[in-house]
Amino acid sequence: MKKKLGYIGVICLIMLVLCGLLYMVEARAGGSSITSIGDALWYMIVTLTTVGYGDLYPVTLWGKIIGIIFILSSMGLMGFLLATIISTFNSDGIKLWRLKRHRNENWYVFSEINEKTSFLISDIKSHGKGIFICLGEINDFTPSGVLPIDCSFEKIISLKGDKSRLHLFFMRDCDNDYENYSEYYDQCNRYLRDNILPFHCYCLTEYVPEIIPVNLVCFSKYENISRLYWNAYPLRADLGHDERIVIIGDGEYSSSILEHALKRNVYKVTQSVEYHLFGDFNTFRTEHYYLGDYFSIDKKSETVDSIIYHQASWMEDRETIENADRIIICDFDESVNLTVLSRLRKYYAIRNKDQQFHVLYSRKINDSGVTTFGSIEDIYTEEFVLKEKMSRVAIGMHETYRKDNAAAPDWNHLSAFKRQSNQEVADHMPVKLGILKAATSGEAYAAYKALTDEQKLTLWHLEHERWTRFHIVNNWHYAAVRNDSAREHNLLVPFDDLPYEEQAKDAYSWELLSKIDNL
């Protein structure tokens, strides 16, 4: 665009010079109608625009030659000017100029528009205002109000004034989602200062670096679906017994749902939830090799949760299926999920009247006793992608801990694992509200403060169990001396074996209830 504007400037200058020459040769000629610079300018304009009123005309030879130049230039010049003006208003230059005028607003910049990002944009727009930008072409998925610009993330970053209000989304549809992380790294790593990004980045990827910069959020569809599921359908406390849960499915979805269940589903000190697994869980079992230190494996227990890997098909274990409290069907292939659901309802007598089928499926099924989860519009939302509330709660938890542990590093210098540990506290908050029978964190904290010391100690015990589960699932184990690099921890012992000062640290997450509404 700058090049075209330069051409226009040169042409205009030439025409003005010719206009001046026309005045000079015509002003002193006898019988001339062009006697002032204004007359010469008017003659040039009406000639170049092919209007030609005839009120002014040259009488000298050089004046006529200049007039011929104007006449011959008129068609080509006007065509060039009109084309340039139109292309200028349609170009990215005007769009970038518009952005500069709104540089202090929230900008949400997407690497491309696809089905996932379109739902995310619509959800963010429903919660507030902002400028939505796509670095590419619009398509059938593009929501209204998205500004397509053919430029790089780097160009957008350079334009933004208040960079704390800049949000970059690396969410391309690609066979290997590591490409999204690679694009983030190439575009943003140069802006890192002391492990902090000056703007916010969101990366759809299974890859998680050891050190995650502040303001970078890595997320995956498996994680989002698992968090969504257990947020919407927590363990039930109204059955009179701990739940018997059947999970049917092969692939990452079933493994992720199970992992989140083991870390999150702790609501009383002594519980005996049963997880019956049908499908290919060999990789999960191999990767989580310390589960037996805490859970009962392949054998039902009355004091701890049980994980039972069934080698046979679910169709061959009628008793387990028919006595389940819930059946989660979450194969990677949605058509398989519908087939399993159909066979279960057709051939099996489910004895528990409250039992429901929970089916991973991208659309709702209006059928009694059937609940679907995992639709794109539910998992690609501001809550599950931006994780702003979750991050604030996690940071608040760490700052509460640091008040009594001055040697602890600040949030900016925590490893990805330790940040995740605090984020798991945030994920468990809805369970805490349920335990305290409260609708809000304020009500929950009031209920907590009204408890006796003995009752509070029980809740501290519960928090220690949750913390222990998180470490066990991530393959930590007990050792007399803590060694983070070897995943050894001296506090992975029964709650009653901890000194009181360590037991009291499990109160931090309950005390955090008083601050959540203000985070």
Coordinates of N, CA, C and O in Angstrom, one line a residue, residues 93-230:
G93 N -3.9 -2.6 5.5 CA -3.4 -1.3 6.1 C -4.5 -0.6 6.8 O -4.3 -0.1 7.9
I94 N -5.7 -0.5 6.3 CA -6.8 0.1 6.9 C -7.2 -0.6 8.2 O -7.5 0.0 9.2
K95 N -7.2 -2.0 8.1 CA -7.5 -2.8 9.3 C -6.5 -2.5 10.4 O -6.9 -2.4 11.6
L96 N -5.2 -2.5 10.1 CA -4.2 -2.2 11.1 C -4.4 -0.8 11.7 O -4.2 -0.6 12.9
W97 N -4.8 0.1 10.8 CA -5.0 1.5 11.3 C -6.2 1.5 12.3 O -6.2 2.2 13.3
R98 N -7.2 0.7 12.0 CA -8.4 0.6 12.9 C -7.9 0.0 14.2 O -8.4 0.4 15.3
L99 N -7.0 -1.0 14.2 CA -6.5 -1.6 15.4 C -5.8 -0.6 16.3 O -5.9 -0.6 17.5
K100 N -5.0 0.2 15.6 CA -4.2 1.2 16.4 C -5.2 2.1 17.2 O -4.8 2.6 18.3
R101 N -6.3 2.4 16.6 CA -7.3 3.3 17.3 C -7.9 2.6 18.5 O -8.4 3.3 19.4
H102 N -7.8 1.3 18.6 CA -8.4 0.5 19.7 C -7.3 -0.3 20.4 O -7.5 -1.4 20.9
R103 N -6.1 0.2 20.5 CA -5.0 -0.5 21.0 C -5.0 -0.8 22.5 O -4.3 -1.6 23.0
N104 N -5.9 -0.1 23.2 CA -6.0 -0.3 24.7 C -7.2 -1.2 25.1 O -7.4 -1.4 26.3
E105 N -7.9 -1.8 24.1 CA -8.9 -2.7 24.4 C -8.3 -4.2 24.4 O -7.2 -4.4 24.1
N106 N -9.2 -5.1 24.9 CA -8.8 -6.5 24.8 C -8.7 -7.0 23.4 O -9.7 -6.8 22.6
W107 N -7.6 -7.6 23.0 CA -7.5 -8.2 21.6 C -7.4 -9.7 21.8 O -6.6 -10.2 22.6
Y108 N -8.2 -10.4 21.0 CA -8.1 -11.9 21.0 C -7.7 -12.3 19.6 O -8.5 -12.1 18.6
V109 N -6.5 -12.8 19.4 CA -5.9 -13.1 18.1 C -5.8 -14.6 17.9 O -5.2 -15.3 18.7
F110 N -6.4 -15.1 16.8 CA -6.4 -16.5 16.6 C -5.6 -16.9 15.3 O -5.6 -16.2 14.3
S111 N -4.8 -18.0 15.5 CA -4.0 -18.4 14.3 C -4.8 -18.8 13.1 O -4.4 -18.7 12.0
E112 N -6.0 -19.3 13.4 CA -7.0 -19.6 12.3 C -8.4 -19.8 12.9 O -8.6 -20.0 14.1
I113 N -9.4 -19.7 12.0 CA -10.7 -19.9 12.4 C -11.1 -21.3 12.0 O -11.0 -21.7 10.8
N114 N -11.5 -22.1 13.0 CA -12.0 -23.4 12.7 C -13.2 -23.7 13.6 O -13.7 -22.7 14.3
E115 N -13.7 -24.9 13.7 CA -14.9 -25.1 14.5 C -14.7 -24.9 16.0 O -15.5 -24.3 16.7
K116 N -13.5 -25.2 16.5 CA -13.2 -25.1 17.9 C -13.1 -23.6 18.2 O -13.7 -23.1 19.2
T117 N -12.3 -22.8 17.4 CA -12.1 -21.4 17.7 C -13.4 -20.6 17.5 O -13.6 -19.6 18.2
S118 N -14.2 -21.0 16.6 CA -15.5 -20.3 16.4 C -16.4 -20.4 17.7 O -17.0 -19.4 18.1
F119 N -16.4 -21.5 18.3 CA -17.2 -21.7 19.5 C -16.6 -20.9 20.7 O -17.3 -20.3 21.5
L120 N -15.2 -20.9 20.7 CA -14.5 -20.2 21.8 C -14.8 -18.7 21.6 O -15.0 -18.0 22.6
I121 N -14.7 -18.2 20.4 CA -14.9 -16.7 20.2 C -16.3 -16.3 20.6 O -16.5 -15.3 21.3
S122 N -17.3 -17.1 20.2 CA -18.7 -16.8 20.6 C -18.9 -16.8 22.1 O -19.6 -16.0 22.6
D123 N -18.2 -17.7 22.8 CA -18.3 -17.8 24.3 C -17.7 -16.5 24.9 O -18.2 -15.9 25.8
I124 N -16.5 -16.2 24.4 CA -15.8 -15.0 25.0 C -16.6 -13.8 24.7 O -16.8 -12.9 25.6
K125 N -17.2 -13.6 23.5 CA -17.9 -12.5 23.2 C -19.2 -12.3 24.0 O -19.6 -11.2 24.3
S126 N -19.7 -13.5 24.5 CA -20.9 -13.4 25.3 C -20.7 -12.9 26.7 O -21.6 -12.6 27.4
H127 N -19.4 -12.9 27.1 CA -19.0 -12.5 28.4 C -18.4 -11.1 28.5 O -18.1 -10.6 29.6
G128 N -18.2 -10.4 27.4 CA -17.6 -9.1 27.4 C -17.2 -8.7 26.0 O -17.4 -9.4 25.0
K129 N -16.6 -7.5 26.0 CA -16.3 -6.8 24.7 C -14.8 -7.1 24.4 O -14.0 -7.4 25.3
G130 N -14.4 -6.9 23.1 CA -13.1 -7.0 22.7 C -13.0 -7.0 21.2 O -14.0 -7.0 20.5
I131 N -11.7 -7.0 20.7 CA -11.5 -7.0 19.3 C -11.0 -8.4 19.0 O -10.1 -8.9 19.6
F132 N -11.7 -9.1 18.0 CA -11.4 -10.5 17.6 C -10.7 -10.5 16.2 O -11.3 -9.9 15.3
I133 N -9.5 -11.1 16.2 CA -8.7 -11.0 15.0 C -8.3 -12.4 14.5 O -8.0 -13.3 15.4
C134 N -8.4 -12.6 13.2 CA -8.0 -13.9 12.7 C -6.8 -13.6 11.7 O -6.9 -12.8 10.8
L135 N -5.7 -14.3 11.9 CA -4.5 -14.1 11.0 C -4.7 -15.0 9.8 O -3.9 -16.0 9.6
G136 N -5.6 -14.8 9.0 CA -5.9 -15.6 7.8 C -7.3 -15.3 7.3 O -7.9 -14.3 7.6
E137 N -7.7 -16.2 6.4 CA -9.0 -15.9 5.7 C -10.2 -16.4 6.6 O -10.0 -17.3 7.4
I138 N -11.3 -15.7 6.4 CA -12.5 -16.1 7.0 C -13.1 -17.3 6.3 O -12.7 -17.6 5.1
N139 N -13.9 -18.1 6.9 CA -14.5 -19.3 6.3 C -15.9 -19.5 6.9 O -16.5 -18.6 7.5
D140 N -16.5 -20.6 6.6 CA -17.9 -20.9 7.0 C -18.0 -20.9 8.6 O -19.1 -20.8 9.1
F141 N -16.9 -21.1 9.3 CA -17.0 -21.2 10.7 C -16.9 -19.8 11.4 O -17.1 -19.7 12.6
T142 N -16.6 -18.8 10.6 CA -16.2 -17.5 11.2 C -17.4 -16.8 11.8 O -18.4 -16.5 11.1
P143 N -17.4 -16.5 13.1 CA -18.5 -15.8 13.7 C -18.5 -14.3 13.2 O -17.5 -13.8 12.7
S144 N -19.6 -13.6 13.4 CA -19.6 -12.2 13.0 C -18.7 -11.4 13.9 O -18.4 -11.7 15.1
G145 N -18.2 -10.3 13.3 CA -17.4 -9.4 14.1 C -15.9 -9.8 14.2 O -15.1 -9.1 14.9
V146 N -15.5 -10.8 13.4 CA -14.0 -11.2 13.4 C -13.3 -10.5 12.3 O -13.8 -10.4 11.2
L147 N -12.2 -9.9 12.6 CA -11.4 -9.1 11.6 C -10.3 -9.9 11.1 O -9.3 -10.3 11.8
P148 N -10.4 -10.3 9.8 CA -9.3 -11.1 9.2 C -8.1 -10.2 8.7 O -8.4 -9.2 8.0
I149 N -6.9 -10.6 9.1 CA -5.8 -9.8 8.7 C -4.7 -10.7 8.3 O -4.4 -11.7 9.0
D150 N -4.1 -10.5 7.1 CA -3.0 -11.3 6.6 C -1.7 -10.8 7.1 O -0.9 -10.1 6.4
C151 N -1.3 -11.1 8.4 CA -0.1 -10.7 8.9 C 0.4 -11.7 10.0 O -0.3 -12.6 10.2
S152 N 1.5 -11.4 10.7 CA 2.0 -12.3 11.6 C 1.6 -11.9 13.1 O 1.2 -10.8 13.3
F153 N 1.8 -12.9 14.0 CA 1.6 -12.6 15.4 C 2.5 -11.4 15.8 O 2.2 -10.6 16.6
E154 N 3.7 -11.5 15.3 CA 4.7 -10.5 15.6 C 4.3 -9.1 15.3 O 4.5 -8.1 16.1
K155 N 3.6 -8.9 14.2 CA 3.1 -7.6 13.8 C 2.0 -7.1 14.7 O 2.0 -6.0 15.1
I156 N 1.1 -8.0 15.1 CA 0.0 -7.7 16.0 C 0.6 -7.3 17.4 O 0.2 -6.3 18.0
I157 N 1.6 -8.1 17.8 CA 2.2 -7.8 19.1 C 2.8 -6.4 19.1 O 2.7 -5.6 20.1
S158 N 3.5 -6.0 18.0 CA 4.1 -4.7 17.9 C 3.1 -3.5 18.0 O 3.4 -2.4 18.4
L159 N 1.9 -3.8 17.5 CA 0.9 -2.7 17.5 C 0.2 -2.5 18.8 O -0.3 -1.4 19.1
K160 N 0.2 -3.5 19.7 CA -0.6 -3.5 20.9 C 0.0 -2.5 21.9 O 1.2 -2.6 22.2
G161 N -0.8 -1.7 22.4 CA -0.3 -0.8 23.5 C -0.2 -1.5 24.8 O 0.9 -1.8 25.2
D162 N -1.3 -1.7 25.5 CA -1.3 -2.4 26.8 C -1.3 -3.9 26.5 O -2.3 -4.6 26.2
K163 N -0.1 -4.5 26.5 CA 0.1 -5.9 26.2 C -0.5 -6.9 27.2 O -0.7 -8.0 26.9
S164 N -0.9 -6.4 28.4 CA -1.5 -7.3 29.3 C -3.0 -7.6 28.8 O -3.6 -8.5 29.3
R165 N -3.4 -6.9 27.8 CA -4.8 -7.1 27.3 C -4.7 -7.7 25.9 O -5.7 -7.6 25.2
L166 N -3.6 -8.4 25.6 CA -3.4 -9.1 24.4 C -3.5 -10.6 24.6 O -2.8 -11.1 25.5
H167 N -4.3 -11.3 23.9 CA -4.5 -12.7 24.1 C -4.3 -13.4 22.7 O -5.0 -13.2 21.7
L168 N -3.3 -14.3 22.7 CA -2.9 -15.0 21.4 C -3.3 -16.5 21.6 O -3.0 -17.1 22.5
F169 N -4.0 -17.0 20.5 CA -4.5 -18.3 20.6 C -3.9 -19.2 19.4 O -4.0 -18.8 18.3
F170 N -3.1 -20.2 19.8 CA -2.5 -21.1 18.9 C -3.3 -22.4 18.8 O -3.1 -23.3 19.6
M171 N -4.3 -22.4 17.9 CA -5.3 -23.5 17.9 C -5.6 -23.9 16.5 O -6.7 -24.1 16.1
R172 N -4.5 -24.2 15.7 CA -4.8 -24.7 14.4 C -5.3 -26.2 14.4 O -4.9 -26.9 15.3
D173 N -6.1 -26.5 13.4 CA -6.4 -27.9 13.2 C -5.2 -28.6 12.5 O -4.9 -28.3 11.3
C174 N -4.5 -29.4 13.2 CA -3.4 -30.1 12.6 C -3.3 -31.5 13.1 O -3.8 -31.9 14.2
D175 N -2.6 -32.4 12.3 CA -2.5 -33.8 12.7 C -1.7 -34.0 14.0 O -2.0 -34.8 14.8
N176 N -0.7 -33.2 14.2 CA 0.1 -33.2 15.4 C 0.1 -31.9 16.1 O 0.6 -30.9 15.6
D177 N -0.6 -31.8 17.2 CA -0.8 -30.5 17.8 C 0.4 -30.0 18.5 O 0.4 -28.9 19.0
Y178 N 1.5 -30.7 18.4 CA 2.8 -30.1 18.8 C 3.1 -28.9 17.9 O 3.8 -28.0 18.3
E179 N 2.6 -28.9 16.7 CA 2.8 -27.8 15.8 C 2.3 -26.5 16.4 O 2.9 -25.4 16.2
N180 N 1.2 -26.5 17.2 CA 0.7 -25.3 17.9 C 1.7 -24.8 18.9 O 2.0 -23.6 18.9
Y181 N 2.3 -25.7 19.6 CA 3.3 -25.3 20.6 C 4.6 -24.8 19.9 O 5.1 -23.8 20.3
S182 N 4.9 -25.4 18.8 CA 6.1 -24.9 18.0 C 5.9 -23.5 17.5 O 6.8 -22.7 17.5
E183 N 4.6 -23.3 17.0 CA 4.3 -21.9 16.5 C 4.4 -20.9 17.7 O 4.9 -19.8 17.5
Y184 N 3.8 -21.3 18.8 CA 3.9 -20.4 20.0 C 5.4 -20.1 20.3 O 5.7 -18.9 20.5
Y185 N 6.2 -21.1 20.4 CA 7.6 -20.9 20.7 C 8.3 -20.0 19.8 O 9.1 -19.1 20.2
D186 N 8.1 -20.2 18.5 CA 8.8 -19.4 17.5 C 8.3 -17.9 17.5 O 9.2 -17.0 17.3
Q187 N 7.1 -17.7 17.8 CA 6.5 -16.4 17.8 C 6.8 -15.6 19.1 O 6.9 -14.4 19.0
C188 N 6.8 -16.3 20.2 CA 6.7 -15.6 21.5 C 7.9 -15.7 22.4 O 8.0 -15.0 23.4
N189 N 8.7 -16.7 22.1 CA 9.8 -17.0 23.1 C 10.7 -15.8 23.3 O 11.3 -15.6 24.4
R190 N 10.9 -15.0 22.3 CA 11.8 -13.8 22.3 C 11.3 -12.7 23.3 O 12.1 -11.9 23.7
Y191 N 10.0 -12.8 23.7 CA 9.4 -11.8 24.6 C 9.5 -12.2 26.1 O 9.1 -11.4 26.9
L192 N 10.0 -13.4 26.3 CA 10.1 -13.9 27.7 C 11.1 -13.0 28.5 O 12.2 -12.8 28.1
R193 N 10.7 -12.6 29.7 CA 11.6 -12.0 30.7 C 11.3 -12.6 32.0 O 10.2 -12.5 32.6
D194 N 12.4 -13.2 32.6 CA 12.3 -13.9 33.9 C 11.1 -14.8 34.0 O 10.3 -14.8 34.9
N195 N 10.9 -15.6 32.9 CA 9.9 -16.6 32.8 C 8.5 -16.0 32.8 O 7.5 -16.7 33.3
I196 N 8.3 -14.8 32.3 CA 7.0 -14.1 32.3 C 6.8 -13.6 30.9 O 7.7 -12.9 30.3
L197 N 5.7 -13.9 30.3 CA 5.3 -13.3 29.0 C 4.5 -12.0 29.3 O 3.7 -12.0 30.2
P198 N 4.7 -11.0 28.5 CA 4.0 -9.7 28.8 C 2.6 -9.7 28.3 O 1.8 -8.8 28.5
F199 N 2.2 -10.8 27.5 CA 0.8 -11.0 27.0 C 0.4 -12.4 27.3 O 1.2 -13.2 27.8
H200 N -0.8 -12.7 27.0 CA -1.4 -14.1 27.3 C -1.4 -15.0 26.1 O -1.7 -14.5 25.0
C201 N -0.9 -16.2 26.3 CA -0.9 -17.2 25.2 C -1.6 -18.4 25.6 O -1.5 -18.9 26.7
Y202 N -2.4 -19.0 24.6 CA -3.2 -20.2 24.9 C -2.8 -21.2 23.7 O -3.0 -20.9 22.6
C203 N -2.4 -22.4 24.1 CA -1.8 -23.3 23.2 C -2.5 -24.6 23.3 O -2.5 -25.3 24.3
L204 N -3.2 -25.1 22.2 CA -3.9 -26.4 22.2 C -2.8 -27.4 21.8 O -2.4 -27.6 20.7
T205 N -2.4 -28.2 22.8 CA -1.3 -29.1 22.6 C -1.3 -30.2 23.8 O -1.6 -29.8 24.9
E206 N -0.9 -31.4 23.4 CA -0.6 -32.4 24.4 C 0.7 -32.2 25.1 O 1.0 -32.7 26.2
Y207 N 1.6 -31.5 24.4 CA 2.9 -31.3 25.0 C 2.9 -30.2 26.1 O 2.3 -29.2 25.9
V208 N 3.5 -30.6 27.2 CA 3.6 -29.6 28.3 C 5.1 -29.5 28.7 O 5.7 -30.5 29.1
P209 N 5.7 -28.3 28.6 CA 7.1 -28.1 28.9 C 7.3 -28.2 30.4 O 6.4 -28.0 31.2
E210 N 8.5 -28.5 30.8 CA 8.9 -28.6 32.2 C 8.6 -27.3 33.0 O 8.1 -27.3 34.1
I211 N 9.1 -26.2 32.3 CA 8.9 -24.9 32.9 C 7.9 -24.1 32.0 O 8.2 -23.9 30.9
I212 N 6.7 -23.8 32.6 CA 5.7 -23.1 31.8 C 5.8 -21.6 32.2 O 5.6 -21.2 33.3
P213 N 6.0 -20.7 31.2 CA 6.1 -19.3 31.5 C 4.7 -18.8 32.1 O 3.7 -19.3 31.8
V214 N 4.8 -17.8 32.9 CA 3.6 -17.1 33.4 C 2.9 -16.5 32.2 O 3.6 -15.9 31.3
N215 N 1.6 -16.7 32.1 CA 0.7 -16.2 31.1 C 0.7 -17.1 29.9 O 0.0 -16.8 28.9
L216 N 1.3 -18.3 30.0 CA 1.1 -19.3 28.9 C 0.2 -20.4 29.5 O 0.4 -20.9 30.6
V217 N -0.9 -20.7 28.8 CA -1.8 -21.8 29.2 C -1.7 -22.9 28.1 O -2.0 -22.6 26.9
C218 N -1.3 -24.1 28.5 CA -1.3 -25.3 27.6 C -2.5 -26.1 27.9 O -2.7 -26.4 29.1
F219 N -3.3 -26.5 27.0 CA -4.5 -27.3 27.3 C -4.7 -28.3 26.1 O -4.2 -28.2 25.1
S220 N -5.5 -29.3 26.4 CA -5.8 -30.4 25.4 C -7.3 -30.7 25.5 O -8.0 -30.4 26.5
K221 N -7.8 -31.2 24.4 CA -9.3 -31.6 24.4 C -9.6 -32.7 25.4 O -10.7 -32.7 26.0
Y222 N -8.6 -33.6 25.7 CA -8.8 -34.7 26.7 C -9.0 -34.1 28.1 O -9.8 -34.5 28.8
E223 N -8.1 -33.2 28.4 CA -8.1 -32.5 29.7 C -9.4 -31.8 29.9 O -10.1 -31.8 30.9
N224 N -9.8 -31.0 28.8 CA -11.0 -30.2 28.9 C -12.3 -31.0 29.1 O -13.1 -30.7 29.9
I225 N -12.3 -32.1 28.4 CA -13.5 -33.0 28.5 C -13.6 -33.7 29.9 O -14.6 -33.8 30.5
S226 N -12.4 -34.1 30.4 CA -12.4 -34.7 31.7 C -12.8 -33.8 32.8 O -13.6 -34.1 33.7
R227 N -12.2 -32.5 32.8 CA -12.6 -31.5 33.8 C -14.1 -31.2 33.7 O -14.8 -31.0 34.7
L228 N -14.6 -31.0 32.4 CA -16.0 -30.7 32.2 C -16.9 -31.8 32.8 O -17.9 -31.6 33.5
Y229 N -16.5 -33.1 32.6 CA -17.3 -34.2 33.0 C -17.4 -34.2 34.5 O -18.5 -34.3 35.1
W230 N -16.3 -34.2 35.2 CA -16.4 -34.3 36.7 C -16.9 -33.0 37.4 O -17.4 -33.1 38.5

